[in-house]
Coordinates of C-alpha atoms in Angstrom, one line a residue:
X1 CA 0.0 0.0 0.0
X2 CA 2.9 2.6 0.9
X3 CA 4.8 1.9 -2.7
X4 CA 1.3 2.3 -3.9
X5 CA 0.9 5.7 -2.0
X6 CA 4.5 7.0 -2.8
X7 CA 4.4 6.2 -6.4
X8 CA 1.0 7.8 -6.5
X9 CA 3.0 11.3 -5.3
X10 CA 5.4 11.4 -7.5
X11 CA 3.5 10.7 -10.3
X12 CA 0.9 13.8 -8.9
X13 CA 4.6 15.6 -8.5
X14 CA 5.6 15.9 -12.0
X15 CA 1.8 15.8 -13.4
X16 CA 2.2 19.4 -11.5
X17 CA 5.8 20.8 -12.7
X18 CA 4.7 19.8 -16.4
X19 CA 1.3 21.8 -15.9
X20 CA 3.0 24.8 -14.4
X21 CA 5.4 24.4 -17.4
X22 CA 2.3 24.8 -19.8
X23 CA 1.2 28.1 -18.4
X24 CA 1.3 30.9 -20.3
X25 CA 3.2 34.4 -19.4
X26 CA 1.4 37.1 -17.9
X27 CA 0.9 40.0 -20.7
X28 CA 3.3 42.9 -19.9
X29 CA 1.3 45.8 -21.6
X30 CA -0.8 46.5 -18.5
X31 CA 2.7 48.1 -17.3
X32 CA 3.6 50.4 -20.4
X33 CA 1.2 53.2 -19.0
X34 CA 2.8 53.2 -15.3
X35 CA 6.8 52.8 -16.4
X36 CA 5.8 56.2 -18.7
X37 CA 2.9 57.7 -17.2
X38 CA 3.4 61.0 -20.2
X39 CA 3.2 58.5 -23.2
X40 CA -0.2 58.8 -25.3
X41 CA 0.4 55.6 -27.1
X42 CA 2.4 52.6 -27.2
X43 CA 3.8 50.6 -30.6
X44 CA 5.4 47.6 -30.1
X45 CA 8.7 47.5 -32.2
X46 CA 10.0 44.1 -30.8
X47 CA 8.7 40.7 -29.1
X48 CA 12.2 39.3 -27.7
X49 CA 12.8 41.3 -25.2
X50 CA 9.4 42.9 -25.5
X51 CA 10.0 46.3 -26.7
X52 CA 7.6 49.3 -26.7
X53 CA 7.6 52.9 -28.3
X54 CA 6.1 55.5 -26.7
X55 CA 4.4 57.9 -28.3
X56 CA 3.7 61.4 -26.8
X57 CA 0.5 63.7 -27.6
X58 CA 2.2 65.5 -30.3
X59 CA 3.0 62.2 -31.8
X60 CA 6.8 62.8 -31.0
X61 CA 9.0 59.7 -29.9
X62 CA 9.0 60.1 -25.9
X63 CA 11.2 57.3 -25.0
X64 CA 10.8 53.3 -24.7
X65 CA 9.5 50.6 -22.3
X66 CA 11.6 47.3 -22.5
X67 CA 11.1 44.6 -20.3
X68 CA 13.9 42.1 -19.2
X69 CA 14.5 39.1 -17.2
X70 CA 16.9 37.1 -14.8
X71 CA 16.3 34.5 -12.4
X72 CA 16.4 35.8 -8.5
X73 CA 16.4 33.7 -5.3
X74 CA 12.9 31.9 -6.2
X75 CA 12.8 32.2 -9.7
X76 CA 12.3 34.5 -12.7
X77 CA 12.5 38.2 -12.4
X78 CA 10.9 40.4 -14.8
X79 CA 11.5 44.4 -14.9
X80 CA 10.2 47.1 -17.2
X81 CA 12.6 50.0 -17.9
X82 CA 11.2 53.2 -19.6
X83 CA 14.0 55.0 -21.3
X84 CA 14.4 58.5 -23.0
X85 CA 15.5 58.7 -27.1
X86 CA 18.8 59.7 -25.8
X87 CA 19.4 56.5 -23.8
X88 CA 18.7 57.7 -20.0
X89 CA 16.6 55.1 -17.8
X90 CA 13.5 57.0 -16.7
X91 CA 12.0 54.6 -14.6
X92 CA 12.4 50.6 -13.8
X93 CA 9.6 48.8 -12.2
X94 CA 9.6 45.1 -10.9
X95 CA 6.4 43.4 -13.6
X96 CA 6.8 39.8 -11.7
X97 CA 8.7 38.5 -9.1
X98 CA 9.0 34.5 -7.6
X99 CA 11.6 36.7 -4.7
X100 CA 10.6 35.3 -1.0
X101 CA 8.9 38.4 0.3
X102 CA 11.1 39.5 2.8
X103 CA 14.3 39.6 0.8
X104 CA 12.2 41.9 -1.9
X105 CA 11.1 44.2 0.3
X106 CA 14.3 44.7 2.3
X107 CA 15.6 45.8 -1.7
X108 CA 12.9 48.1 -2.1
X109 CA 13.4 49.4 1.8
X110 CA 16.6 50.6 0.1
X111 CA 15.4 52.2 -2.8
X112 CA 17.3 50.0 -4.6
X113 CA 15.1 51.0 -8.0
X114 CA 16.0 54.6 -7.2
X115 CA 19.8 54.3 -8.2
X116 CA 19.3 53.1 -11.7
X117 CA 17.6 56.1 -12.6
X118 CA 19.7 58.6 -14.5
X119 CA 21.5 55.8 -15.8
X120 CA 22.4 55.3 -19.5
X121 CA 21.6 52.2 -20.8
X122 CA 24.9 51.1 -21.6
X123 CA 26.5 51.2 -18.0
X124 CA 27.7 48.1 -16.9
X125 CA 25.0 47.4 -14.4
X126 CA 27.2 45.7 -12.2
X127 CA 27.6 45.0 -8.4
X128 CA 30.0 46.0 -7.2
X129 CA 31.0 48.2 -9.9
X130 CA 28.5 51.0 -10.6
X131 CA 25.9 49.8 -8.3
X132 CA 25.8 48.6 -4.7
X133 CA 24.3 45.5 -3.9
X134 CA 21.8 45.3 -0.6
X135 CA 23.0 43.2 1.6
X136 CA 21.0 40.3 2.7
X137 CA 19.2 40.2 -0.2
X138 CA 22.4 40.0 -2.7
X139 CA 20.6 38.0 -5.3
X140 CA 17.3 39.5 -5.5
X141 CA 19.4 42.6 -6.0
X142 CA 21.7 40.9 -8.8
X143 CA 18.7 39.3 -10.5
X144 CA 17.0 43.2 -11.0
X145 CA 20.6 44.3 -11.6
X146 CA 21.1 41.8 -14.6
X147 CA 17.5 42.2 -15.7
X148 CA 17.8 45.8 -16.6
X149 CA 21.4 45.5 -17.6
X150 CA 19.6 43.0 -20.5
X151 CA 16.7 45.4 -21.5
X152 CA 19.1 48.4 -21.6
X153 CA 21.6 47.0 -23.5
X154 CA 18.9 45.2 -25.9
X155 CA 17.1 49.1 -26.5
X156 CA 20.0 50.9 -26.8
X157 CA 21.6 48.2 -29.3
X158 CA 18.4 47.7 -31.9
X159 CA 16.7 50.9 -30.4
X160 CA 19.1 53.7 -30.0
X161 CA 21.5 52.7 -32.3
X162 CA 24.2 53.1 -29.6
X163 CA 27.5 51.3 -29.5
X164 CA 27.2 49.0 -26.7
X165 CA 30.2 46.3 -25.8
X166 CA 28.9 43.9 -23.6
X167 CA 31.6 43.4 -20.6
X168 CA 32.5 39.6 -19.8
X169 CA 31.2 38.7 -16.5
X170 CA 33.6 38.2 -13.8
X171 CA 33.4 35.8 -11.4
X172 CA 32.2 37.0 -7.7
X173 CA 34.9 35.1 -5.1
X174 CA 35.5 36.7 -2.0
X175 CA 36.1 36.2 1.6
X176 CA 32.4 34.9 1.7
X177 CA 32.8 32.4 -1.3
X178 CA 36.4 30.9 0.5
X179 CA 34.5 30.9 4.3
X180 CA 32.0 28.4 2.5
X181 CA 34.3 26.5 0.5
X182 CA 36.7 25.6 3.3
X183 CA 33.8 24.9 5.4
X184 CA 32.5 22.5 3.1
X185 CA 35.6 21.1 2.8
X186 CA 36.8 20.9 6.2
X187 CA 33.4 18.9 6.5
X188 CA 34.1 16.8 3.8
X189 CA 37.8 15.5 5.1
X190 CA 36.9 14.8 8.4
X191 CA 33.0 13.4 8.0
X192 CA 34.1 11.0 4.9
X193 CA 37.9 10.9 4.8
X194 CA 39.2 11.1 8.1
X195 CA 35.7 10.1 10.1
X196 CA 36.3 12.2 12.6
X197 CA 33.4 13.1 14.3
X198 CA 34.8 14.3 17.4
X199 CA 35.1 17.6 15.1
X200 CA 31.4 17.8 14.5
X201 CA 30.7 20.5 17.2
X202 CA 33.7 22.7 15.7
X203 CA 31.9 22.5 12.2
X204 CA 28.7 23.1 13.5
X205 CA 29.1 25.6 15.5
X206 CA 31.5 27.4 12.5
X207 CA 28.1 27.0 10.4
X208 CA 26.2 28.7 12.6
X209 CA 28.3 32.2 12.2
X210 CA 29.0 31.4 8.7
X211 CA 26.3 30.1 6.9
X212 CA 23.5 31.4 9.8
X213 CA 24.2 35.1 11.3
X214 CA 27.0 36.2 8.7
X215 CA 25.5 35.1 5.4
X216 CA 22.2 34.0 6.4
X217 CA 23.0 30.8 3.1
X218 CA 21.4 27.7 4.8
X219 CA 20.4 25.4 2.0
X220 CA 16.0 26.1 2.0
X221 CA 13.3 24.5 0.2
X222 CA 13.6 27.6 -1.9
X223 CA 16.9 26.6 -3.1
X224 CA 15.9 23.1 -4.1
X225 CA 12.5 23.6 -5.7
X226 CA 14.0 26.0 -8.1
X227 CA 16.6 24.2 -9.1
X228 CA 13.9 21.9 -9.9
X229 CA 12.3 24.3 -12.5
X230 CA 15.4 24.8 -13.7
X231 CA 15.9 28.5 -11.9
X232 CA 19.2 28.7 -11.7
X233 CA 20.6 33.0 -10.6
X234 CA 23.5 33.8 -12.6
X235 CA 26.8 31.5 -11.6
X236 CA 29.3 34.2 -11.7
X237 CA 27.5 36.4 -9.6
X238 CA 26.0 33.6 -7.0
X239 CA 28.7 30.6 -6.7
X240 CA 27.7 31.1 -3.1
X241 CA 24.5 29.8 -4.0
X242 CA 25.9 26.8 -6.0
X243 CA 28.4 25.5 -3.6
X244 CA 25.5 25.8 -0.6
X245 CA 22.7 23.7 -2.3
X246 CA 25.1 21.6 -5.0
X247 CA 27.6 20.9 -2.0
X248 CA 25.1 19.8 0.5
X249 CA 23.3 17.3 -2.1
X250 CA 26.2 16.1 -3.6
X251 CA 27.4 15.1 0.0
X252 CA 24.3 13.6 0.4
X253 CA 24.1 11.0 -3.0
X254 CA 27.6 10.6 -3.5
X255 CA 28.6 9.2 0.4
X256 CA 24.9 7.9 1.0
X257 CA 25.0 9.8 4.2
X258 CA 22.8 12.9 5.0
X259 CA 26.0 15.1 6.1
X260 CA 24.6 18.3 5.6
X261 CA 22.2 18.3 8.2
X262 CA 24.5 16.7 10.8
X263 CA 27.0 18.4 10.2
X264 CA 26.6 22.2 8.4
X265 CA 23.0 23.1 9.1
X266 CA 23.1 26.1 11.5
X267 CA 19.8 25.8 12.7
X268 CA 20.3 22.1 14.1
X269 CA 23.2 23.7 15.4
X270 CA 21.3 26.5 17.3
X271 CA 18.2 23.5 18.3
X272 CA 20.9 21.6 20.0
X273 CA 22.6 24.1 21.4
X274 CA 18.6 25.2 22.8
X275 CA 18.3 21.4 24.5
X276 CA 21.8 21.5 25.9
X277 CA 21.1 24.0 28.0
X278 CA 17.7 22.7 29.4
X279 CA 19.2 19.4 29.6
X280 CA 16.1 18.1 28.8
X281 CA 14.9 15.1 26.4
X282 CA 11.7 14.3 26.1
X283 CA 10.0 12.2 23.6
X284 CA 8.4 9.1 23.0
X285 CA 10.0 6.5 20.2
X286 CA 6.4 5.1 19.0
X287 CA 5.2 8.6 17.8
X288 CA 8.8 10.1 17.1
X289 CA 8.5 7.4 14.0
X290 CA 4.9 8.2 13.3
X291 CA 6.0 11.9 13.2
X292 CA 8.8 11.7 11.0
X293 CA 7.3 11.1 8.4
X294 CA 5.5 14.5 8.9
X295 CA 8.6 15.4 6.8
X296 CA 8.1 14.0 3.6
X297 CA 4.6 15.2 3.7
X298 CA 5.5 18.4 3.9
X299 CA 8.4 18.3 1.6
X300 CA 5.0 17.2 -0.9
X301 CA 3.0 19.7 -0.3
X302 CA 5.5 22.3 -0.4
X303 CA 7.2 21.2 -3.8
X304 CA 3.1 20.7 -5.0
X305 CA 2.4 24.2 -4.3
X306 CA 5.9 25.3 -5.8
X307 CA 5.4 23.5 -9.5
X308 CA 1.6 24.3 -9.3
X309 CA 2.7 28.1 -9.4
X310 CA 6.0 28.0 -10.4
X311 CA 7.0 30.2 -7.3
X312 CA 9.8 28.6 -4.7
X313 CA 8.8 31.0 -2.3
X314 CA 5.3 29.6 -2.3
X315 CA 6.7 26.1 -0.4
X316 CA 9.6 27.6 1.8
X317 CA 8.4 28.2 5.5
X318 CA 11.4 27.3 7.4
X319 CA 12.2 29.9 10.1
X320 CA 16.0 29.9 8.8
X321 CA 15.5 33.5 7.5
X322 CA 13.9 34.9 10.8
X323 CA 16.5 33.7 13.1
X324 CA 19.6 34.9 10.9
X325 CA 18.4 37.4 8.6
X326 CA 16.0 38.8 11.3
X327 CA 13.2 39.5 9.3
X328 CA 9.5 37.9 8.9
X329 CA 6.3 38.4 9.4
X330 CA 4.6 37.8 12.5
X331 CA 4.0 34.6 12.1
X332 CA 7.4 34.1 10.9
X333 CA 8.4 34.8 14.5
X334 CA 5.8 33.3 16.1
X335 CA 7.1 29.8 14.0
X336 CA 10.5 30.6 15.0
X337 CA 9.5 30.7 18.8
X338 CA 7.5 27.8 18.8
X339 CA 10.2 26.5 17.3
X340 CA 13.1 27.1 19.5
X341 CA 10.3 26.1 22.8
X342 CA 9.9 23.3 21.7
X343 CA 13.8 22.6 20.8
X344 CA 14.6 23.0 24.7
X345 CA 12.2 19.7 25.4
X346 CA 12.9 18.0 21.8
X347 CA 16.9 16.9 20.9
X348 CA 17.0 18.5 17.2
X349 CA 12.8 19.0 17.0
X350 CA 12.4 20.6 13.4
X351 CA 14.8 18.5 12.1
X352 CA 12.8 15.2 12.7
X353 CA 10.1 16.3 12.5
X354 CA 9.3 19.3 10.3
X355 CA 12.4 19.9 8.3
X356 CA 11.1 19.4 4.3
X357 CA 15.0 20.1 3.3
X358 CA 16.2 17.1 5.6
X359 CA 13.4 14.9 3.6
X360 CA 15.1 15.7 0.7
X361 CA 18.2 15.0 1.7
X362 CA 17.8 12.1 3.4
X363 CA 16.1 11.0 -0.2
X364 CA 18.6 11.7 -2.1
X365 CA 21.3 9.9 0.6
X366 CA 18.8 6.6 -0.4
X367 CA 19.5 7.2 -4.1
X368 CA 23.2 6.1 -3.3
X369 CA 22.4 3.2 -1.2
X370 CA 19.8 2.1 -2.8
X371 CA 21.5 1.9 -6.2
X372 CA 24.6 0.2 -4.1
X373 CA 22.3 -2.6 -2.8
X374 CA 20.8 -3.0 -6.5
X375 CA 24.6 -3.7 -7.9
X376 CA 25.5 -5.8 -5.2
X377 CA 22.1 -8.4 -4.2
X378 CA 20.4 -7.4 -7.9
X379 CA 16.9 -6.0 -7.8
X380 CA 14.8 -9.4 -7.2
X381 CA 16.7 -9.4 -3.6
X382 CA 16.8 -5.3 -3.2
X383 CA 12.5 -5.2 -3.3
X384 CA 12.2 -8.0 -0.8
X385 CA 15.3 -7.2 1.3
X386 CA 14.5 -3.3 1.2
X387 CA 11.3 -2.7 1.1
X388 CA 10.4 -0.8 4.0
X389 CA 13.3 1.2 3.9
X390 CA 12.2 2.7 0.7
X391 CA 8.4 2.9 1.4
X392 CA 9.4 5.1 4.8

């Protein structure tokens, strides 16, 4: 009945990201009028980008709307940029968004959208370089960033007829990047090559500064479920964002052994170091196993939602951004504090019992030994051996 159940999911699972993949995109000329207000009239002069010319009262050029697109934290971002005939960005308005609400809204808190105005349409449009990024929400910033740089360049190119040399992206590898990278590694060589795990606490509590409080990076279900639509934010600009999700999966199906969340997650770092303090453990093993499997049902519903509307943030309610970006809602917090009560009674309480990113992980640690076991007993012996393992 289980194999039944699980095979049943799936199969809803991708009958869900292929109907999100059918949709259709949302029609962008309801924002012509409010990127230039002054225009009279709009002709379009170009489908790919999506290029408008905007016609005054006098019937005089005004300028042009052109909309562009790069992928964010959750997904696609879309922008539309009006822009004078002499090349000057008028206005640049965010058309659709898949950004988890708090990391937009901390860019708009800094008027982000204000410093591109002025601009000419062939600046760089780089972080770093002629822009400043926001920090905390780096990518959501980078995504609008390489949107407009895209429509600007495109307008000014076909447009404008301006001269326009687009500048070879350099890759973004700082003091952040290395922190992670030797982290991971340090992980790596003594979890699977030295097995020392008398060095756990030292990594764990190094990924609770690194990857929790300074960079606020813990691998979400945001991180997974668009990588499963194929979202993937630009890799120059985000290697961060590759070496946190790639790093912790590959660890996972290539030793067979969940090590991320034993070993880097910060938050199982901060639950634990919640119970040590009370010194308490409470818990019953009969409904610990019946509620661990709370996981995977939520890992379902969350990834359901996500390829129903093609929008990562739609599934992601882990309290990881409250506690180290410290911002939410008020639910957010009141999640977060539940949360961390509960953790002084229950050794590691989201994690076994809520955590939709440890699901995966542990899922994707099955992969390798479940292929192992097929090589080495062949499958007639791995379905009667295995069985519940797989089914739980």
């Amino acid at each position: 009945m289980k194999r039944i159940v699980i095979v049943f999911s799936v199969a809803l699972l991708i009958a869900a990201w292929f109907y999100s993949d059918s949709k259709t995109e949302a029609e962008v000329t309801p924002y012509l009028k409010q990127a230039m207000p002054l225009a009279a009239n709009f002709d379009k002069v170009s489908g790919s980008p999506p290029t408008f010319k905007a016609i005054d009262t006098d019937g005089q050029v005004a300028g042009y709307v052109v909309f562009g697109e790069a992928n964010g934290y959750g997904g696609p971002l879309k922008v539309a940029v009006a822009v004078d005939p002499k090349g000057k960005i008028l206005e640049t308005i965010i058309v659709d968004n898949k950004e988890t609400p708090a990391y937009l809204s901390m860019v708009m808190r800094h008027k982000f959208l204000e410093k591109i105005k002025e601009k000419s349409v062939g600046s760089a449009f780089e972080l770093g370089e002629d822009l400043d990024g926001v920090s905390g929400a780096t990518i959501s910033s980078g995504a609008i960033t390489e949107a407009v740089r895209k429509a600007g360049h495109d307008v000014g190119r076909r447009q404008l007829n301006l001269s326009i040399t687009e500048k070879q992206e350099n890759w973004q590898i700082g003091l952040p990047e290395i922190a992670v990278i030797l982290l991971y590694l340090f992980t790596i060589i003594f979890a699977l090559v030295w097995k020392k795990p008398n060095f756990r606490n030292y990594v764990v509590w190094a990924s609770i500064v690194i990857l929790g409080f300074w960079l606020n990076r813990p691998i979400s279900l945001s991180y997974i479920s668009g990588a499963s639509l194929g979202y993937f934010p630009s890799y120059h600009q985000n290697l961060l964002w590759y070496v946190v999700l790639f790093g912790g999966v590959g660890m996972a199906v290539f030793s067979g052994r969940n090590i991320y969340c034993a070993w880097l997650c910060p938050f199982l770092g901060v639950q634990e170091l919640a119970n040590r303090i009370s010194g308490v453990r409470c818990g019953a093993a009969g409904a610990e196993n019946k509620l661990r499997s709370t996981r995977n049902i939520l890992l379902w519903f969350g990834l359901f939602l996500v390829f129903i509307y093609r929008n990562p943030a739609l599934g992601s309610y882990e309290p990881f951004g409250t506690i180290f970006g410290f911002t939410g809602t008020g639910l957010d917090w009141l999640l977060l504090s539940a949360v961390l009560v509960a953790a002084i009674f229950k050794f590691r309480f989201w994690c076994g019992y809520f955590c939709p990113v440890g699901a995966a992980l542990d899922i994707c640690a099955k992969i390798n030994r479940t292929i192992k076991k097929l090589v080495n007993n062949g499958p007639n012996k791995l379905i009667k051996e295995d069985a519940h393992e797989l089914t739980n």
